[in-house]
Amino acid sequence: MLVIISKVILILFGLFFISVGILMGFWPKTARNVLRKAGSTFWFHYGEITIRMIPATACVFYANYSKFPTFFEVFGWFMLGTSLVLYLVPKQLHHKFSNRCADVLKPIYFQFIAPISVAIGLFFIYSVW
């Protein structure tokens, strides 16, 4: 049962990356504004970190069933580990960092990296299908 749930989560994770790619490609200013919200409130900070642990855990559970088991296991554990570290980072620092990134990443840069996000999403879906 965990394997099926993990597969569904990873397909949704792939669709999320594709959606973000579309957002960055067609509405880069909106994507930039979303980036600025990272860590802005208690709920954004801890919610964002907690939510990213769901596909990370799914990567670990589904690794042996995927087309790239080593990648999925390493990536899943890496995401889980970095999530735990991010729990220790004060939300103000997280928010300050995301704002600096948004300042550096002009809308044209979001459009440039949008296809990469779509490709990552397609990779996840292909890997677990």
Coordinates of C-alpha atoms in Angstrom, one line a residue, residues 60 69-79:
V60 CA 12.8 6.7 -0.3
P69 CA 16.6 3.5 -7.6
T70 CA 20.0 4.9 -6.4
F71 CA 19.0 8.4 -7.5
F72 CA 15.6 8.2 -5.8
E73 CA 17.1 6.9 -2.5
V74 CA 19.9 9.5 -2.4
F75 CA 17.6 12.3 -3.4
G76 CA 14.9 11.3 -0.9
W77 CA 17.4 11.1 2.0
F78 CA 19.0 14.4 0.9
M79 CA 15.7 16.2 0.9

